[in-house]
Amino acid sequence: MHDFHLANEIFKTVLEHASKNGFKNVLRVKIELGSLIEHGDEILPENLIYNFKLLAEKTIAKDAELEIKKIKGENWKILDIEGEKH
């Protein structure tokens, strides 16, 4: 469930960015992901992608590719959001 919380945070940020930039489709989201431990479990890239895809169904982000680069540290950030404009 901890993976879902972070995926939801990323998803909301992606949709907000897409709206501000006039995207009709989100194509790619580049993310750096450190070793985040929530409720005793590490957030794994594959779980994050799975949960993002669940959230993105039937939205402009449904076909978005998530590129997740593992980094040292205990943080994460979105590096870039690419989309197709109207």
Short mmCIF file of N, CA, C and O in Angstrom, two decimals:
data_model
loop_
_atom_site.label_atom_id
_atom_site.label_comp_id
_atom_site.label_asym_id
_atom_site.label_seq_id
_atom_site.Cartn_x
_atom_site.Cartn_y
_atom_site.Cartn_z
N MET A 1 0.82 -1.20 0.00
CA MET A 1 0.00 0.00 0.00
C MET A 1 0.86 1.26 0.00
O MET A 1 0.45 2.29 -0.51
N HIS A 2 2.05 1.18 0.57
CA HIS A 2 2.94 2.34 0.61
C HIS A 2 3.37 2.75 -0.80
O HIS A 2 3.55 3.92 -1.07
N ASP A 3 3.51 1.76 -1.69
CA ASP A 3 3.85 2.06 -3.08
C ASP A 3 2.72 2.87 -3.73
O ASP A 3 2.96 3.77 -4.52
N PHE A 4 1.50 2.54 -3.38
CA PHE A 4 0.34 3.22 -3.94
C PHE A 4 0.32 4.70 -3.53
O PHE A 4 0.01 5.57 -4.35
N HIS A 5 0.66 4.98 -2.30
CA HIS A 5 0.68 6.37 -1.81
C HIS A 5 1.64 7.22 -2.63
O HIS A 5 1.29 8.32 -3.08
N LEU A 6 2.84 6.74 -2.85
CA LEU A 6 3.82 7.49 -3.64
C LEU A 6 3.39 7.56 -5.10
O LEU A 6 3.50 8.62 -5.73
N ALA A 7 2.88 6.48 -5.65
CA ALA A 7 2.39 6.49 -7.03
C ALA A 7 1.29 7.53 -7.20
O ALA A 7 1.25 8.25 -8.20
N ASN A 8 0.41 7.64 -6.23
CA ASN A 8 -0.67 8.62 -6.27
C ASN A 8 -0.12 10.04 -6.24
O ASN A 8 -0.60 10.93 -6.96
N GLU A 9 0.87 10.28 -5.42
CA GLU A 9 1.51 11.60 -5.35
C GLU A 9 2.14 11.97 -6.70
O GLU A 9 1.98 13.09 -7.19
N ILE A 10 2.83 11.02 -7.29
CA ILE A 10 3.44 11.23 -8.60
C ILE A 10 2.36 11.47 -9.66
O ILE A 10 2.46 12.39 -10.47
N PHE A 11 1.33 10.65 -9.64
CA PHE A 11 0.23 10.75 -10.60
C PHE A 11 -0.42 12.13 -10.55
O PHE A 11 -0.64 12.77 -11.58
N LYS A 12 -0.72 12.61 -9.35
CA LYS A 12 -1.34 13.93 -9.21
C LYS A 12 -0.43 15.03 -9.75
O LYS A 12 -0.88 15.96 -10.42
N THR A 13 0.86 14.92 -9.48
CA THR A 13 1.83 15.91 -9.97
C THR A 13 1.89 15.87 -11.50
O THR A 13 1.94 16.92 -12.15
N VAL A 14 1.87 14.68 -12.07
CA VAL A 14 1.92 14.52 -13.53
C VAL A 14 0.69 15.16 -14.17
O VAL A 14 0.80 15.90 -15.15
N LEU A 15 -0.49 14.90 -13.64
CA LEU A 15 -1.71 15.47 -14.21
C LEU A 15 -1.73 16.99 -14.09
O LEU A 15 -2.16 17.68 -15.01
N GLU A 16 -1.26 17.49 -12.97
CA GLU A 16 -1.19 18.95 -12.78
C GLU A 16 -0.25 19.57 -13.80
O GLU A 16 -0.58 20.58 -14.43
N HIS A 17 0.91 18.97 -13.98
CA HIS A 17 1.89 19.46 -14.97
C HIS A 17 1.30 19.40 -16.38
O HIS A 17 1.46 20.33 -17.17
N ALA A 18 0.62 18.30 -16.69
CA ALA A 18 0.03 18.12 -18.02
C ALA A 18 -1.02 19.19 -18.29
O ALA A 18 -1.08 19.76 -19.38
N SER A 19 -1.82 19.48 -17.29
CA SER A 19 -2.86 20.49 -17.43
C SER A 19 -2.26 21.88 -17.67
O SER A 19 -2.68 22.61 -18.56
N LYS A 20 -1.25 22.23 -16.88
CA LYS A 20 -0.60 23.53 -17.00
C LYS A 20 0.10 23.71 -18.34
O LYS A 20 0.24 24.83 -18.81
N ASN A 21 0.55 22.60 -18.94
CA ASN A 21 1.32 22.67 -20.17
C ASN A 21 0.52 22.28 -21.42
O ASN A 21 1.10 22.15 -22.51
N GLY A 22 -0.78 22.09 -21.28
CA GLY A 22 -1.63 21.80 -22.42
C GLY A 22 -1.39 20.46 -23.08
O GLY A 22 -1.55 20.32 -24.29
N PHE A 23 -1.02 19.45 -22.32
CA PHE A 23 -0.78 18.12 -22.88
C PHE A 23 -2.11 17.42 -23.14
O PHE A 23 -3.01 17.46 -22.31
N LYS A 24 -2.20 16.76 -24.29
CA LYS A 24 -3.36 15.90 -24.53
C LYS A 24 -3.04 14.46 -24.14
O LYS A 24 -3.93 13.66 -23.91
N ASN A 25 -1.74 14.15 -24.08
CA ASN A 25 -1.27 12.83 -23.64
C ASN A 25 0.05 13.00 -22.90
O ASN A 25 0.87 13.82 -23.29
N VAL A 26 0.22 12.21 -21.85
CA VAL A 26 1.52 12.15 -21.17
C VAL A 26 2.25 10.96 -21.76
O VAL A 26 1.71 9.85 -21.80
N LEU A 27 3.46 11.20 -22.22
CA LEU A 27 4.22 10.14 -22.89
C LEU A 27 5.25 9.47 -21.99
O LEU A 27 5.45 8.27 -22.06
N ARG A 28 5.93 10.28 -21.16
CA ARG A 28 7.03 9.74 -20.34
C ARG A 28 7.18 10.55 -19.08
O ARG A 28 7.03 11.77 -19.07
N VAL A 29 7.51 9.84 -18.00
CA VAL A 29 7.81 10.47 -16.72
C VAL A 29 9.14 9.90 -16.24
O VAL A 29 9.28 8.68 -16.10
N LYS A 30 10.11 10.79 -16.04
CA LYS A 30 11.43 10.36 -15.56
C LYS A 30 11.53 10.68 -14.07
O LYS A 30 11.30 11.81 -13.66
N ILE A 31 11.90 9.66 -13.31
CA ILE A 31 11.90 9.76 -11.84
C ILE A 31 13.23 9.23 -11.30
O ILE A 31 13.76 8.23 -11.80
N GLU A 32 13.73 9.89 -10.27
CA GLU A 32 14.83 9.34 -9.47
C GLU A 32 14.22 8.80 -8.19
O GLU A 32 13.40 9.48 -7.56
N LEU A 33 14.62 7.60 -7.81
CA LEU A 33 14.05 6.95 -6.63
C LEU A 33 15.17 6.39 -5.76
O LEU A 33 15.93 5.53 -6.19
N GLY A 34 15.25 6.91 -4.55
CA GLY A 34 16.21 6.41 -3.59
C GLY A 34 15.62 5.23 -2.83
O GLY A 34 14.58 4.68 -3.19
N SER A 35 16.28 4.85 -1.77
CA SER A 35 15.81 3.73 -0.93
C SER A 35 14.81 4.27 0.08
O SER A 35 15.18 4.69 1.16
N LEU A 36 13.55 4.25 -0.31
CA LEU A 36 12.49 4.73 0.56
C LEU A 36 11.87 3.56 1.30
O LEU A 36 11.42 2.59 0.68
N ILE A 37 11.86 3.64 2.60
CA ILE A 37 11.26 2.61 3.42
C ILE A 37 9.99 3.19 4.05
O ILE A 37 10.03 4.24 4.68
N GLU A 38 8.89 2.50 3.80
CA GLU A 38 7.63 2.94 4.39
C GLU A 38 6.96 1.72 5.00
O GLU A 38 6.79 0.71 4.33
N HIS A 39 6.63 1.81 6.25
CA HIS A 39 6.00 0.70 6.99
C HIS A 39 6.83 -0.57 6.92
O HIS A 39 6.31 -1.67 6.78
N GLY A 40 8.16 -0.40 6.94
CA GLY A 40 9.06 -1.54 6.99
C GLY A 40 9.42 -2.15 5.65
O GLY A 40 10.21 -3.08 5.59
N ASP A 41 8.84 -1.66 4.56
CA ASP A 41 9.12 -2.21 3.23
C ASP A 41 9.69 -1.12 2.33
O ASP A 41 9.28 0.03 2.39
N GLU A 42 10.61 -1.54 1.46
CA GLU A 42 11.17 -0.59 0.50
C GLU A 42 10.22 -0.42 -0.68
O GLU A 42 9.61 -1.37 -1.14
N ILE A 43 10.09 0.81 -1.14
CA ILE A 43 9.29 1.08 -2.33
C ILE A 43 10.10 0.66 -3.55
O ILE A 43 11.19 1.16 -3.79
N LEU A 44 9.57 -0.30 -4.29
CA LEU A 44 10.27 -0.85 -5.44
C LEU A 44 9.76 -0.24 -6.74
O LEU A 44 8.56 0.02 -6.88
N PRO A 45 10.66 -0.03 -7.71
CA PRO A 45 10.25 0.57 -8.98
C PRO A 45 9.10 -0.16 -9.66
O PRO A 45 8.16 0.47 -10.15
N GLU A 46 9.16 -1.49 -9.68
CA GLU A 46 8.10 -2.25 -10.38
C GLU A 46 6.74 -2.07 -9.71
O GLU A 46 5.71 -2.00 -10.39
N ASN A 47 6.71 -1.96 -8.39
CA ASN A 47 5.44 -1.73 -7.69
C ASN A 47 4.93 -0.31 -7.94
O ASN A 47 3.73 -0.09 -8.07
N LEU A 48 5.85 0.62 -8.00
CA LEU A 48 5.50 2.01 -8.27
C LEU A 48 4.89 2.13 -9.67
O LEU A 48 3.85 2.77 -9.85
N ILE A 49 5.50 1.48 -10.64
CA ILE A 49 4.98 1.50 -12.01
C ILE A 49 3.60 0.86 -12.07
O ILE A 49 2.67 1.39 -12.68
N TYR A 50 3.45 -0.29 -11.43
CA TYR A 50 2.16 -0.99 -11.41
C TYR A 50 1.05 -0.10 -10.85
O TYR A 50 -0.02 0.03 -11.45
N ASN A 51 1.32 0.53 -9.71
CA ASN A 51 0.30 1.37 -9.08
C ASN A 51 0.02 2.64 -9.89
O ASN A 51 -1.12 3.08 -9.98
N PHE A 52 1.05 3.21 -10.50
CA PHE A 52 0.84 4.38 -11.36
C PHE A 52 -0.08 3.99 -12.52
O PHE A 52 -1.00 4.73 -12.86
N LYS A 53 0.18 2.84 -13.13
CA LYS A 53 -0.65 2.38 -14.25
C LYS A 53 -2.11 2.19 -13.83
O LYS A 53 -3.03 2.50 -14.59
N LEU A 54 -2.32 1.66 -12.62
CA LEU A 54 -3.69 1.51 -12.11
C LEU A 54 -4.38 2.87 -12.01
O LEU A 54 -5.54 3.02 -12.40
N LEU A 55 -3.67 3.84 -11.46
CA LEU A 55 -4.23 5.18 -11.29
C LEU A 55 -4.47 5.86 -12.64
O LEU A 55 -5.42 6.63 -12.79
N ALA A 56 -3.60 5.60 -13.61
CA ALA A 56 -3.63 6.31 -14.88
C ALA A 56 -4.66 5.75 -15.88
O ALA A 56 -4.93 6.39 -16.89
N GLU A 57 -5.23 4.58 -15.58
CA GLU A 57 -6.22 4.01 -16.49
C GLU A 57 -7.30 5.05 -16.80
O GLU A 57 -7.78 5.75 -15.92
N LYS A 58 -7.64 5.15 -18.07
CA LYS A 58 -8.71 6.05 -18.54
C LYS A 58 -8.40 7.53 -18.30
O LYS A 58 -9.29 8.34 -18.13
N THR A 59 -7.10 7.88 -18.26
CA THR A 59 -6.69 9.28 -18.14
C THR A 59 -5.70 9.58 -19.26
O THR A 59 -5.27 8.66 -19.97
N ILE A 60 -5.29 10.83 -19.37
CA ILE A 60 -4.31 11.20 -20.39
C ILE A 60 -2.93 10.62 -20.11
O ILE A 60 -2.05 10.70 -20.95
N ALA A 61 -2.75 10.00 -18.96
CA ALA A 61 -1.46 9.40 -18.60
C ALA A 61 -1.47 7.88 -18.77
O ALA A 61 -0.52 7.20 -18.38
N LYS A 62 -2.52 7.34 -19.37
CA LYS A 62 -2.66 5.88 -19.45
C LYS A 62 -1.54 5.18 -20.20
O LYS A 62 -1.21 4.05 -19.92
N ASP A 63 -0.94 5.87 -21.17
CA ASP A 63 0.13 5.26 -21.96
C ASP A 63 1.52 5.75 -21.56
O ASP A 63 2.50 5.48 -22.25
N ALA A 64 1.59 6.48 -20.47
CA ALA A 64 2.88 7.06 -20.04
C ALA A 64 3.86 5.96 -19.65
O ALA A 64 3.51 4.98 -19.00
N GLU A 65 5.09 6.16 -20.08
CA GLU A 65 6.18 5.26 -19.70
C GLU A 65 6.90 5.89 -18.51
O GLU A 65 7.29 7.06 -18.56
N LEU A 66 7.05 5.13 -17.46
CA LEU A 66 7.80 5.61 -16.30
C LEU A 66 9.23 5.10 -16.39
O LEU A 66 9.45 3.89 -16.51
N GLU A 67 10.17 6.03 -16.39
CA GLU A 67 11.59 5.67 -16.36
C GLU A 67 12.08 5.99 -14.96
O GLU A 67 12.10 7.15 -14.56
N ILE A 68 12.43 4.95 -14.22
CA ILE A 68 12.85 5.13 -12.83
C ILE A 68 14.32 4.79 -12.69
O ILE A 68 14.74 3.67 -13.00
N LYS A 69 15.08 5.77 -12.25
CA LYS A 69 16.51 5.59 -12.02
C LYS A 69 16.73 5.47 -10.51
O LYS A 69 16.35 6.36 -9.75
N LYS A 70 17.31 4.37 -10.09
CA LYS A 70 17.62 4.18 -8.67
C LYS A 70 18.83 5.03 -8.31
O LYS A 70 19.80 5.09 -9.05
N ILE A 71 18.71 5.72 -7.18
CA ILE A 71 19.79 6.59 -6.70
C ILE A 71 20.07 6.26 -5.24
O ILE A 71 19.29 5.60 -4.57
N LYS A 72 21.20 6.77 -4.75
CA LYS A 72 21.52 6.63 -3.33
C LYS A 72 20.73 7.67 -2.56
O LYS A 72 20.34 8.70 -3.10
N GLY A 73 20.51 7.39 -1.31
CA GLY A 73 19.77 8.33 -0.48
C GLY A 73 18.36 7.85 -0.22
O GLY A 73 17.97 6.76 -0.64
N GLU A 74 17.62 8.67 0.47
CA GLU A 74 16.27 8.30 0.88
C GLU A 74 15.26 9.32 0.37
O GLU A 74 14.43 9.81 1.13
N ASN A 75 15.34 9.64 -0.92
CA ASN A 75 14.42 10.61 -1.47
C ASN A 75 14.01 10.20 -2.87
O ASN A 75 14.46 9.20 -3.40
N TRP A 76 13.15 10.99 -3.46
CA TRP A 76 12.72 10.78 -4.83
C TRP A 76 12.40 12.13 -5.43
O TRP A 76 12.14 13.09 -4.72
N LYS A 77 12.43 12.20 -6.76
CA LYS A 77 11.97 13.42 -7.42
C LYS A 77 11.65 13.12 -8.88
O LYS A 77 12.21 12.19 -9.47
N ILE A 78 10.75 13.92 -9.41
CA ILE A 78 10.42 13.84 -10.83
C ILE A 78 11.42 14.72 -11.57
O ILE A 78 11.55 15.90 -11.25
N LEU A 79 12.11 14.13 -12.53
CA LEU A 79 13.09 14.87 -13.31
C LEU A 79 12.46 15.55 -14.53
O LEU A 79 12.83 16.66 -14.89
N ASP A 80 11.52 14.85 -15.16
CA ASP A 80 10.92 15.38 -16.39
C ASP A 80 9.59 14.70 -16.66
O ASP A 80 9.41 13.52 -16.32
N ILE A 81 8.69 15.46 -17.25
CA ILE A 81 7.41 14.94 -17.70
C ILE A 81 7.26 15.35 -19.15
O ILE A 81 7.25 16.55 -19.47
N GLU A 82 7.17 14.37 -20.04
CA GLU A 82 7.04 14.65 -21.47
C GLU A 82 5.62 14.34 -21.91
O GLU A 82 5.02 13.38 -21.46
N GLY A 83 5.13 15.18 -22.79
CA GLY A 83 3.77 14.96 -23.27
C GLY A 83 3.58 15.49 -24.67
O GLY A 83 4.43 16.16 -25.24
N GLU A 84 2.43 15.17 -25.19
CA GLU A 84 2.03 15.60 -26.53
C GLU A 84 0.99 16.70 -26.34
O GLU A 84 -0.01 16.52 -25.64
N LYS A 85 1.26 17.85 -26.96
CA LYS A 85 0.36 19.00 -26.79
C LYS A 85 -0.81 18.93 -27.75
O LYS A 85 -0.75 18.28 -28.77
N HIS A 86 -1.86 19.65 -27.40
CA HIS A 86 -3.09 19.72 -28.23
C HIS A 86 -2.77 20.27 -29.59
O HIS A 86 -1.93 21.04 -29.83
#
